[in-house]
Short mmCIF file of C-alpha atoms in Angstrom, two decimals:
data_model
loop_
_atom_site.label_atom_id
_atom_site.label_comp_id
_atom_site.label_asym_id
_atom_site.label_seq_id
_atom_site.Cartn_x
_atom_site.Cartn_y
_atom_site.Cartn_z
CA GLN A 1 130.03 114.58 101.45
CA LYS A 2 126.99 112.75 102.72
CA GLU A 3 123.69 114.63 102.73
CA VAL A 4 122.97 113.78 106.37
CA GLU A 5 125.76 112.96 108.79
CA GLN A 6 125.57 111.81 112.37
CA ASN A 7 128.30 111.45 114.97
CA SER A 8 129.49 107.93 114.38
CA GLY A 9 129.34 106.63 117.93
CA PRO A 10 128.79 104.30 119.51
CA LEU A 11 127.81 106.50 122.39
CA SER A 12 127.80 105.11 125.90
CA VAL A 13 126.35 107.00 128.86
CA PRO A 14 125.53 106.00 132.43
CA GLU A 15 121.95 105.72 133.57
CA GLY A 16 120.57 109.11 134.57
CA ALA A 17 122.97 111.10 132.40
CA ILE A 18 122.18 113.29 129.40
CA ALA A 19 122.78 111.70 126.01
CA SER A 20 123.54 114.12 123.18
CA LEU A 21 123.10 113.06 119.58
CA ASN A 22 124.14 115.29 116.71
CA CYS A 23 123.31 115.55 113.04
CA THR A 24 124.36 117.88 110.22
CA TYR A 25 122.78 118.16 106.80
CA SER A 26 123.92 119.61 103.51
CA ASP A 27 120.74 120.81 101.78
CA ARG A 28 119.79 124.35 102.78
CA VAL A 29 116.21 124.01 101.55
CA SER A 30 115.43 121.17 103.93
CA GLN A 31 112.34 122.01 105.91
CA SER A 32 111.49 119.17 108.26
CA PHE A 33 113.68 117.21 110.60
CA PHE A 34 112.99 114.00 112.43
CA TRP A 35 114.54 111.71 114.97
CA TYR A 36 113.73 108.01 114.83
CA ARG A 37 114.64 105.36 117.36
CA GLN A 38 115.30 101.85 116.11
CA TYR A 39 115.69 98.84 118.33
CA SER A 40 117.59 95.93 116.87
CA GLY A 41 115.49 94.10 114.29
CA LYS A 42 112.58 96.51 114.65
CA SER A 43 111.16 99.33 112.54
CA PRO A 44 112.24 102.96 112.95
CA GLU A 45 109.95 104.64 115.47
CA LEU A 46 109.35 108.37 115.20
CA ILE A 47 110.18 110.09 118.48
CA MET A 48 110.63 113.77 117.57
CA SER A 49 109.91 116.14 114.71
CA ILE A 50 111.06 119.74 114.46
CA TYR A 51 110.36 122.32 111.78
CA SER A 52 111.63 125.70 113.02
CA ASN A 53 114.75 126.99 114.66
CA GLY A 54 115.07 126.57 118.40
CA ASP A 55 114.24 123.87 120.88
CA LYS A 56 111.31 121.49 121.06
CA GLU A 57 110.75 119.46 124.20
CA ASP A 58 108.72 116.29 124.65
CA GLY A 59 109.14 114.55 127.96
CA ARG A 60 112.77 113.56 128.40
CA PHE A 61 113.56 114.40 124.78
CA THR A 62 114.62 117.80 123.42
CA ALA A 63 115.28 118.43 119.76
CA GLN A 64 117.32 121.47 118.76
CA LEU A 65 117.45 122.95 115.27
CA ASN A 66 119.80 125.56 113.88
CA LYS A 67 119.13 126.07 110.17
CA ALA A 68 121.92 128.62 109.75
CA SER A 69 124.44 126.04 110.91
CA GLN A 70 122.52 123.18 109.25
CA TYR A 71 122.54 121.31 112.52
CA VAL A 72 119.97 119.34 114.45
CA SER A 73 120.46 117.55 117.74
CA LEU A 74 118.58 115.34 120.17
CA LEU A 75 119.11 115.44 123.90
CA ILE A 76 117.84 112.63 126.10
CA ARG A 77 117.67 113.59 129.76
CA ASP A 78 117.73 111.07 132.60
CA SER A 79 118.80 108.33 130.18
CA GLN A 80 117.45 104.88 130.91
CA PRO A 81 118.72 101.45 129.80
CA SER A 82 115.54 101.18 127.71
CA ASP A 83 116.81 104.13 125.65
CA SER A 84 119.59 101.92 124.31
CA ALA A 85 118.97 101.79 120.57
CA THR A 86 120.10 103.23 117.26
CA TYR A 87 118.99 106.82 116.75
CA LEU A 88 118.40 107.94 113.19
CA CYS A 89 118.37 111.53 112.03
CA ALA A 90 116.15 112.08 109.00
CA VAL A 91 115.74 115.19 106.91
CA PHE A 92 112.78 115.84 104.63
CA MET A 93 114.17 117.13 101.36
CA TYR A 94 112.17 118.41 98.47
CA ALA A 95 112.66 116.85 95.05
CA GLY A 96 113.96 119.60 92.80
CA GLY A 97 111.29 122.16 92.07
CA THR A 98 108.40 120.00 93.13
CA SER A 99 106.49 120.25 96.37
CA TYR A 100 107.03 116.60 97.18
CA GLY A 101 110.02 115.09 98.85
CA LYS A 102 111.58 112.22 100.66
CA LEU A 103 113.35 111.43 103.87
CA THR A 104 117.13 111.27 103.75
CA PHE A 105 118.65 109.40 106.66
CA GLY A 106 121.94 109.56 108.46
CA GLN A 107 123.78 106.36 109.18
CA GLY A 108 122.54 106.29 112.77
CA THR A 109 124.19 106.53 116.17
CA ILE A 110 124.16 103.54 118.50
CA LEU A 111 123.40 104.62 122.05
CA THR A 112 124.06 102.39 125.04
CA VAL A 113 122.85 103.41 128.48
CA HIS A 114 124.53 101.33 131.14
CA PRO A 115 123.15 100.90 134.66
CA GLU B 1 94.59 102.32 114.75
CA ALA B 2 96.65 99.68 113.02
CA GLY B 3 100.14 100.65 111.96
CA VAL B 4 101.93 99.99 108.71
CA THR B 5 102.15 96.28 108.02
CA GLN B 6 104.49 94.43 105.71
CA PHE B 7 104.57 90.90 104.41
CA PRO B 8 106.58 88.73 104.51
CA SER B 9 108.83 89.56 107.44
CA HIS B 10 111.64 87.49 105.95
CA SER B 11 112.31 86.11 102.49
CA VAL B 12 115.22 83.98 101.37
CA ILE B 13 115.48 83.39 97.63
CA GLU B 14 118.10 82.38 95.14
CA LYS B 15 119.65 84.67 92.61
CA GLY B 16 117.47 84.91 89.53
CA GLN B 17 114.21 84.24 91.34
CA THR B 18 111.35 86.67 91.79
CA VAL B 19 110.10 88.09 95.07
CA THR B 20 107.12 90.30 95.81
CA LEU B 21 106.91 92.37 98.95
CA ARG B 22 103.66 93.81 100.21
CA CYS B 23 102.90 96.89 102.27
CA ASP B 24 99.62 97.97 103.83
CA PRO B 25 99.78 101.60 104.93
CA ILE B 26 97.91 103.18 107.79
CA SER B 27 94.28 103.60 106.77
CA GLY B 28 93.65 106.98 105.21
CA HIS B 29 97.30 107.72 104.43
CA ASP B 30 97.56 108.74 100.79
CA ASN B 31 101.34 108.88 100.80
CA LEU B 32 103.26 105.62 100.72
CA TYR B 33 107.03 105.30 100.58
CA TRP B 34 109.45 102.43 100.05
CA TYR B 35 112.94 102.54 101.55
CA ARG B 36 115.77 100.05 101.72
CA ARG B 37 118.65 99.47 104.07
CA VAL B 38 121.52 97.34 102.89
CA MET B 39 124.11 96.00 105.33
CA GLY B 40 126.25 98.73 106.84
CA LYS B 41 124.55 101.55 104.96
CA GLU B 42 121.92 104.13 105.79
CA ILE B 43 118.25 103.76 104.95
CA LYS B 44 117.70 104.96 101.40
CA PHE B 45 114.60 106.16 99.60
CA LEU B 46 113.27 104.07 96.73
CA LEU B 47 109.98 105.64 95.68
CA HIS B 48 106.89 107.55 96.71
CA PHE B 49 103.23 107.01 95.84
CA VAL B 50 100.47 109.52 96.24
CA LYS B 51 97.36 107.40 96.16
CA GLU B 52 97.88 105.14 93.15
CA SER B 53 100.30 107.46 91.31
CA LYS B 54 104.06 107.25 91.43
CA GLN B 55 105.19 110.70 92.52
CA ASP B 56 108.91 110.05 92.69
CA GLU B 57 110.76 106.88 91.75
CA SER B 58 114.21 108.41 91.59
CA GLY B 59 115.60 105.98 94.15
CA MET B 60 114.70 102.77 92.34
CA PRO B 61 118.00 100.99 91.61
CA ASN B 62 117.14 99.65 88.14
CA ASN B 63 114.35 98.19 86.05
CA ARG B 64 114.42 94.90 87.93
CA PHE B 65 112.33 96.67 90.57
CA LEU B 66 108.65 97.28 89.93
CA ALA B 67 106.32 98.95 92.42
CA GLU B 68 102.58 99.18 92.18
CA ARG B 69 99.79 100.54 94.32
CA THR B 70 96.49 99.25 93.12
CA GLY B 71 93.53 101.46 93.96
CA GLY B 72 95.64 103.62 96.21
CA THR B 73 95.57 101.10 99.03
CA TYR B 74 98.26 98.49 99.54
CA SER B 75 101.48 98.47 97.55
CA THR B 76 103.70 95.73 96.18
CA LEU B 77 107.37 95.85 95.31
CA LYS B 78 108.54 93.14 92.94
CA VAL B 79 112.15 92.28 92.31
CA GLN B 80 112.68 90.26 89.13
CA PRO B 81 115.20 88.73 88.71
CA ALA B 82 116.79 89.14 92.12
CA GLU B 83 120.53 89.72 92.41
CA LEU B 84 122.84 89.29 95.39
CA GLU B 85 123.11 93.04 95.93
CA ASP B 86 119.35 93.29 96.44
CA SER B 87 119.70 91.76 99.90
CA GLY B 88 118.70 94.09 102.69
CA VAL B 89 115.74 95.26 104.71
CA TYR B 90 112.91 96.86 102.76
CA PHE B 91 110.82 99.30 104.73
CA CYS B 92 107.50 100.80 103.84
CA ALA B 93 106.27 104.04 105.38
CA SER B 94 103.11 106.08 105.10
CA SER B 95 102.06 109.61 105.93
CA GLN B 96 98.86 111.58 105.94
CA ASP B 97 100.21 114.27 103.64
CA ARG B 98 103.56 115.12 102.16
CA TYR B 99 104.66 117.26 105.11
CA ASN B 100 103.67 114.94 107.89
CA GLU B 101 105.71 112.48 109.77
CA GLN B 102 106.26 109.15 108.11
CA PHE B 103 105.41 106.00 110.04
CA PHE B 104 107.37 102.92 109.24
CA GLY B 105 106.41 99.29 108.98
CA PRO B 106 108.45 96.46 110.49
CA GLY B 107 110.31 95.81 107.26
CA THR B 108 110.94 92.77 105.11
CA ARG B 109 114.37 91.24 105.38
CA LEU B 110 115.33 89.94 101.93
CA THR B 111 118.25 87.59 101.52
CA VAL B 112 119.35 86.66 98.02
CA LEU B 113 121.67 83.63 97.89
#
């Protein structure tokens, strides 16, 4: 079982619709969760971070975290063609008993928003 | 504020050659990370520096990879000798402290022929 799994996609939605991206993780001690957007050939760009259960909204983006279910999602409202990209879920996992850690990424979900 | 920069953007080398990748983190970021994405796979952690010290190098594939961070500023990642399976995109990221968001550079695309 992979440590971080995302719905495989690709996901295609019409312009103006809500895009829903999902991610599950296996490590219960994970503390920080991030969504990155990556355009083809570009670097991952941080768009959302979430640390506690519940919803966090930033503009058209809403991240949802449920630690009991080990589930994090990203909703994109009023999707635009410019949102077409690969969305990466990343989980900050601690290294054993230390206080340092690393990001573990899912494989990414390709989102296409068509006009 | 300048972002994370990496050099070169592309490198094509032959098997057995040596390549050195460079990363300049965001100014003031003590934490520097190297990641790699090989074709069709997810981005994977290689190692983590705190200032000039290696905090975690558990992701380094083998001893052909050597990372350094002189003076706690820029970092280099040397692959010697390169093998075909080393091909991929090498990303560098930095963060202000170990809990903060990591900001990624544009990556170096390495092709080993």
